[in-house]
Short mmCIF file of C-alpha atoms and ligand atoms in Angstrom, two decimals:
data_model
loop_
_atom_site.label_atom_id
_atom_site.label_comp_id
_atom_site.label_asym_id
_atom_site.label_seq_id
_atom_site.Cartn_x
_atom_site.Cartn_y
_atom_site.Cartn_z
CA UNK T 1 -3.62 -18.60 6.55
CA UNK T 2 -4.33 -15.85 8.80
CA UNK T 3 -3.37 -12.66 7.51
CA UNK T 4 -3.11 -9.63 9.91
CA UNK T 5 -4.95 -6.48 7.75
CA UNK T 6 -3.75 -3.49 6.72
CA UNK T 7 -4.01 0.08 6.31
CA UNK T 8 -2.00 2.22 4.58
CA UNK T 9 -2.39 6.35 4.22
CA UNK T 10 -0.48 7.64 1.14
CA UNK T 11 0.02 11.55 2.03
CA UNK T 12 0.83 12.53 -1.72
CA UNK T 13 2.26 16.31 -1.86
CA UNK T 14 0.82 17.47 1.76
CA UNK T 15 1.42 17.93 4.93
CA UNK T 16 3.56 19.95 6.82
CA UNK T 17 5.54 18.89 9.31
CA UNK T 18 3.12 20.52 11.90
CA UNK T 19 0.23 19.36 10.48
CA UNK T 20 1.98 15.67 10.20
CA UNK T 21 2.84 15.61 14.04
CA UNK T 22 -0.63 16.59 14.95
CA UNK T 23 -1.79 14.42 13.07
CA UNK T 24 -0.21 11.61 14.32
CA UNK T 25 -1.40 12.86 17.87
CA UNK T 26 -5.01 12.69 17.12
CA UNK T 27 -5.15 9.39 15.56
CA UNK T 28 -3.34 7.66 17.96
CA UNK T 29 -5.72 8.93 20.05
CA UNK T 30 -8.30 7.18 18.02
CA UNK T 31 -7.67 4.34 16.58
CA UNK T 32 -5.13 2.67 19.56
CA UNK T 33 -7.43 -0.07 20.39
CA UNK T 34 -7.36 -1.18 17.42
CA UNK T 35 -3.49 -1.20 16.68
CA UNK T 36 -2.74 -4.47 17.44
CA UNK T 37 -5.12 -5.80 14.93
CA UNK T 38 -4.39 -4.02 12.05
CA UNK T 39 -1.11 -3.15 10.64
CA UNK T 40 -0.85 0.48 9.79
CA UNK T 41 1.22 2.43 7.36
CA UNK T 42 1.53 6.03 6.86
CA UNK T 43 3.62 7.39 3.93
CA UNK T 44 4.37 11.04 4.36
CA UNK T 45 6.01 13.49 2.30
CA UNK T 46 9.93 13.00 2.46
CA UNK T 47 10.36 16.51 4.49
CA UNK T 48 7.98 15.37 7.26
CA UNK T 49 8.80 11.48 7.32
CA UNK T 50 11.41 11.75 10.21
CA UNK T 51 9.18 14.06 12.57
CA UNK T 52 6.17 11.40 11.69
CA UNK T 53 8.62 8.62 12.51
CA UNK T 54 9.94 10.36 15.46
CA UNK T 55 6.18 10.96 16.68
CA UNK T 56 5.44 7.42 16.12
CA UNK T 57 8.28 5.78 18.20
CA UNK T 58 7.52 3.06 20.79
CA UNK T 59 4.25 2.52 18.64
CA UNK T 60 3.14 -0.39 15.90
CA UNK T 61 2.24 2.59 13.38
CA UNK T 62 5.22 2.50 10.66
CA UNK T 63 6.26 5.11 8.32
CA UNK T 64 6.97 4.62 4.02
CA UNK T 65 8.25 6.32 1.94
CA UNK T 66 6.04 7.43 -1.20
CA UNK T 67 8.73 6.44 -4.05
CA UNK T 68 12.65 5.78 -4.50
CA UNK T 69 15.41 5.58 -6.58
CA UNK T 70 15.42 2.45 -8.70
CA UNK T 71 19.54 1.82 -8.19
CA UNK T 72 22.88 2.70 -6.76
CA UNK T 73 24.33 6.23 -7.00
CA UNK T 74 24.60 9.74 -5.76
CA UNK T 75 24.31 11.92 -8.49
CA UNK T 76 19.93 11.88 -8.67
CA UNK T 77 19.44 15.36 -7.90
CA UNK T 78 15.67 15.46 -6.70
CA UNK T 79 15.14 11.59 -6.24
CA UNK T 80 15.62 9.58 -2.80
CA UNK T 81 17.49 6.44 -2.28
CA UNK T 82 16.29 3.36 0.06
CA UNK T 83 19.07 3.98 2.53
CA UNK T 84 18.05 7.43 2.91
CA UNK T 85 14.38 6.37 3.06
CA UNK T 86 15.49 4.22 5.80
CA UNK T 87 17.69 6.90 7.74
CA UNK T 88 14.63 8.87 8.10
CA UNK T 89 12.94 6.00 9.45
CA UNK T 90 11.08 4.44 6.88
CA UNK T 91 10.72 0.58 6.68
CA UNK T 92 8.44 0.65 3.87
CA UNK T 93 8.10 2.20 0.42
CA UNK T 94 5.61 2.46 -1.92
CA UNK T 95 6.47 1.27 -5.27
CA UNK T 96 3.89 1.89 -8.90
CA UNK T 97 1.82 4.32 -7.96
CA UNK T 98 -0.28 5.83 -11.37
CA UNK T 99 0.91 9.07 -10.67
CA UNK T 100 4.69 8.18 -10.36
CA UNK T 101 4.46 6.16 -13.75
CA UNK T 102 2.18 8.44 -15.38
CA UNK T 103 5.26 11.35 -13.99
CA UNK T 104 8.68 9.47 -14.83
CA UNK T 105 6.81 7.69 -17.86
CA UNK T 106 7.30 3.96 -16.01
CA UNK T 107 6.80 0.91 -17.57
CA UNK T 108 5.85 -2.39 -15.78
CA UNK T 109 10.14 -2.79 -16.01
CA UNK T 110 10.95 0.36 -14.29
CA UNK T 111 8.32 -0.29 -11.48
CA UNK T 112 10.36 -4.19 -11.10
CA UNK T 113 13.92 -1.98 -10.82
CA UNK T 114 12.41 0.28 -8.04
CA UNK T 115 10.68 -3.25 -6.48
CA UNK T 116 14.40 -4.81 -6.36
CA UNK T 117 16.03 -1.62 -5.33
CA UNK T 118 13.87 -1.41 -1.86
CA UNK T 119 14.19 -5.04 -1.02
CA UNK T 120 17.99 -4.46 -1.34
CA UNK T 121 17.76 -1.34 0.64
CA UNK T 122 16.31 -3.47 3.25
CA UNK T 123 12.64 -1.86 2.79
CA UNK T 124 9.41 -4.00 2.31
CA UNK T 125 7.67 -2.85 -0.82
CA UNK T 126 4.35 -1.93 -0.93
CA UNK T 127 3.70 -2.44 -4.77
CA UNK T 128 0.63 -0.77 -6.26
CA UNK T 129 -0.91 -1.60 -9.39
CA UNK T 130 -4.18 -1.98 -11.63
CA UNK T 131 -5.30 -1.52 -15.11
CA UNK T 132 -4.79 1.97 -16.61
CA UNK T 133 -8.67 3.81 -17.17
CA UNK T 134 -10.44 2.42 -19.55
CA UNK T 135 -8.37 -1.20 -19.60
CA UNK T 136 -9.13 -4.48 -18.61
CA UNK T 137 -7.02 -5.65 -15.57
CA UNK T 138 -4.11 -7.77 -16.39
CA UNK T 139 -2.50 -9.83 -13.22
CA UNK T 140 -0.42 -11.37 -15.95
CA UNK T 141 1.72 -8.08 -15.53
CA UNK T 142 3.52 -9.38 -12.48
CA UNK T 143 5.23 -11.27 -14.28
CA UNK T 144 7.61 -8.45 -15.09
CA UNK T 145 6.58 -6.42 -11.88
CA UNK T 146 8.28 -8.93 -9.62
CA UNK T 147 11.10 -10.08 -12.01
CA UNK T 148 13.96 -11.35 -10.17
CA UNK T 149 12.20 -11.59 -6.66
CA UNK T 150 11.80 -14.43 -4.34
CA UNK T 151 8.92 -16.27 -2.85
CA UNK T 152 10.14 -15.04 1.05
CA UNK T 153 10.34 -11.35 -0.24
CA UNK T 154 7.23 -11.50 -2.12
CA UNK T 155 5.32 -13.00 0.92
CA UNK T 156 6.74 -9.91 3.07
CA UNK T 157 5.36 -7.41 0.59
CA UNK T 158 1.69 -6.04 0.23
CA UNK T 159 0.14 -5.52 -2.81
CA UNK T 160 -2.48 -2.38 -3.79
CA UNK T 161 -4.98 -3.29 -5.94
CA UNK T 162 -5.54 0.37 -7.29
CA UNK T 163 -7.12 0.78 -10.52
CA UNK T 164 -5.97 4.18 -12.12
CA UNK T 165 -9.78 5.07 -12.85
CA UNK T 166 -10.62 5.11 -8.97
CA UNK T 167 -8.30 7.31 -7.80
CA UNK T 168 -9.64 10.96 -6.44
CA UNK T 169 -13.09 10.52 -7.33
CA UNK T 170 -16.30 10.71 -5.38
CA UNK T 171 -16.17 6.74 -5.41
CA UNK T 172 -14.48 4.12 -4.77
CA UNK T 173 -14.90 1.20 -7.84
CA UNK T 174 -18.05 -1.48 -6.43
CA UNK T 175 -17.07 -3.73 -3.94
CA UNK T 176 -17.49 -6.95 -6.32
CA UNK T 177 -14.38 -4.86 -8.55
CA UNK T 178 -12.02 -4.66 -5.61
CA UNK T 179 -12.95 -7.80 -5.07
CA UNK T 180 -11.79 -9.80 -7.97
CA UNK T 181 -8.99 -7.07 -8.79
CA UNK T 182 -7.59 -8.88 -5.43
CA UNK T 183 -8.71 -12.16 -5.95
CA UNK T 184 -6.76 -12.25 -9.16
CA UNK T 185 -3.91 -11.25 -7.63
CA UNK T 186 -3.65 -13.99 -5.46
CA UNK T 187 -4.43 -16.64 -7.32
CA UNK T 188 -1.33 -15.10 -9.74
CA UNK T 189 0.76 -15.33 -6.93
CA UNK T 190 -0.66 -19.16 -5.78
CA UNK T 191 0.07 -19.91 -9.90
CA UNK T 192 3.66 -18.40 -9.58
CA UNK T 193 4.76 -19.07 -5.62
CA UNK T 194 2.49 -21.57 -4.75
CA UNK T 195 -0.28 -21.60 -2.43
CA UNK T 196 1.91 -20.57 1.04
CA UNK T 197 3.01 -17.44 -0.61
CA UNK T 198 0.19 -16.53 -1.62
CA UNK T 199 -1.62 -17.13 1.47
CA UNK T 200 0.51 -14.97 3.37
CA UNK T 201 0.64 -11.78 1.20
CA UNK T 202 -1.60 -8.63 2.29
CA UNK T 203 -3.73 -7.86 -1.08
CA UNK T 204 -5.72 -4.81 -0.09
CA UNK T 205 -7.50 -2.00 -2.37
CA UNK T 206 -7.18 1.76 -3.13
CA UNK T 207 -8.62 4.08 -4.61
CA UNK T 208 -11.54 6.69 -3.13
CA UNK T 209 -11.67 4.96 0.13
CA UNK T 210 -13.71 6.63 2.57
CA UNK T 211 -15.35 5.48 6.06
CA UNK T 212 -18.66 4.99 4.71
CA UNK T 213 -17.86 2.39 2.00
CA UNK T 214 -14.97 0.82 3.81
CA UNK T 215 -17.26 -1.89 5.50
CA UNK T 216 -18.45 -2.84 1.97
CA UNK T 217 -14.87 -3.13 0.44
CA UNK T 218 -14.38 -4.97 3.14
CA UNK T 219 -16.63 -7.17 2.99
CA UNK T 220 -14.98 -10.01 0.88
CA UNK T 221 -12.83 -12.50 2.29
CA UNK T 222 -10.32 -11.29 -0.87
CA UNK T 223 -9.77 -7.81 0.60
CA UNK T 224 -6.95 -7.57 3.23
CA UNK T 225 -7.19 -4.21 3.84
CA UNK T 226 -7.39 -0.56 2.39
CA UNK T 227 -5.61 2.36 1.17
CA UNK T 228 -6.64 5.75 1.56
CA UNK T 229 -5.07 9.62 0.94
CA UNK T 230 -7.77 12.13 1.15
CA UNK T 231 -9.18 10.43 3.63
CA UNK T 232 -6.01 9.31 4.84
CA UNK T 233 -4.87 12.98 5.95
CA UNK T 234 -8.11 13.17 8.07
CA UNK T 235 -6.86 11.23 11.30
CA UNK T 236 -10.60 11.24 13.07
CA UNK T 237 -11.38 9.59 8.91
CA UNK T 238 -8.26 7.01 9.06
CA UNK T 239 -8.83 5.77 11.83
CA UNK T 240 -12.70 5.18 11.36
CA UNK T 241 -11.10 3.19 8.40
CA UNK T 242 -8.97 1.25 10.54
CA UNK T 243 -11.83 0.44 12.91
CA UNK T 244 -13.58 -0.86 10.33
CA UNK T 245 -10.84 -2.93 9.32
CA UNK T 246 -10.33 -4.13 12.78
CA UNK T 247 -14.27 -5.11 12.96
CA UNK T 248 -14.12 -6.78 9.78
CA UNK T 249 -11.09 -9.37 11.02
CA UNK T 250 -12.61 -9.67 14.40
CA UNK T 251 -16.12 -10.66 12.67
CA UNK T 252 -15.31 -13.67 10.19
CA UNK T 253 -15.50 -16.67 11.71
CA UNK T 254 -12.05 -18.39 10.18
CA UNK T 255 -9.58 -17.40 8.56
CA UNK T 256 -9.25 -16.00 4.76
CA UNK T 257 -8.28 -17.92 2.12
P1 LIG N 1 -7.67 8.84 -2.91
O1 LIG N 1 -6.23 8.53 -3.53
O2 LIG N 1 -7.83 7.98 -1.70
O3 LIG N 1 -7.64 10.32 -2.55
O4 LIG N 1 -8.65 8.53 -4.00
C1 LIG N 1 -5.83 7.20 -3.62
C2 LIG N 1 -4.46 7.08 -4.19
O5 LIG N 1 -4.10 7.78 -5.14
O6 LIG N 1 -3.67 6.23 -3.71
#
């Protein structure tokens, strides 16, 4: 099944809207050759998302929102609904991040709702997930993470292996640990969809990514891709990431999995 890779930079809390559009400036710049062979993601703050969407017009580069509302309704003050998302420009959202659960107090239920809500809203999910610090990894959990979801929206979403004990550190987790985190994840979703699902699904892995271990995460045929936000606000960083992840697909000789 050939998979195209991806990339995906997770903003967090930062970035103004100046610094987002000049931003998107310089890594265009950079990483344009490679655009074509790796599908790129950037998920901004909700005040900037429409100027980075707006910058990014006429280009592959899409935009994602960092969270939404898990159901119908006006009266959320403070929380953002998949049609807005997608009025600003977003096709994507991300959906489980540790800090969002750890925030709103989120079981694997919650994070299913907010799954279901974007796929209604017409959004492709970008569902991240991995065992809490100190906890053994549990693929079994997608059972309830994907609750009530079909095989042709599953195979349009990409999953973040992101285990809550690699995020902001000086590491990222070994490359053999990303490797099996996303290795069991598809071979939960070959179990549950069946091999042609699973063979089309983007599994990739966050958590400390930086340019100078990317080429080692990437180096298993398991890892579709990777997911950075430190070094995903750097554009001359992000899109040394995406190079890599461009030279990695260009460099096996058949396709994964
Ligand atoms: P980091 O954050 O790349 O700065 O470690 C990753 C994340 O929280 O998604």
């Amino acid at each position: 099944m050939n998979r195209k890779p991806f990339a995906l930079a997770n903003w967090k809390m930062a970035m103004t809207i100046a610094q987002s559009r000049a931003f998107v400036g310089e890594f265009l710049a950079r990483a344009g050759p490679y655009l074509d062979t790796v599908e790129v993601v950037i998920c901004p703050p909700y005040t900037a998302l429409a100027a980075v969407a707006d910058a990014l017009q006429g280009t592959p580069v899409a935009v994602g929102g960092q969270d939404l509302w898990p159901g119908p309704g006006l009266a959320h003050t403070g929380a953002i609904s998949a049609e807005l998302l997608a009025d600003a420009g977003a096709t994507w959202v991300m959906v489980g991040h540790w800090e969002v659960r750890r925030r709103l107090r989120e079981d694997d239920g919650a994070v299913n709702r907010k799954v279901r809500a974007a796929l209604e809203g017409g959004l492709r999910p970008i569902l991240l997930f991995g065992e809490a610090a100190g906890e053994p990894f549990d693929p079994g959990r997608l059972v309830v993470l994907l609750e009530g979801c079909d095989p042709e929206a599953v195979a349009r979403m990409v999953f973040v292996y992101e285990p809550e004990g690699a995020i902001g550190q000086t590491e990222p987790v070994p490359p053999a640990h990303a490797a099996a985190g996303c290795r069991s994840i598809r071979r939960w979703l070959a179990e549950r969809f069946g091999p042609e699902v699973a063979g089309q699904v983007r599994i990739i892995y966050g958590g400390s990514v930086t340019p100078e271990h990317a080429a080692a995460l990437l180096a298993s045929p398991d890892v579709d891709g990777l997911g950075a936000t430190r070094r995903g606000r750097d554009p001359a960083a992000f899109a040394a990431i995406v190079a890599q992840i461009a030279a990695y697909r260009m460099s096996i000789a058949s396709p994964k999995l």
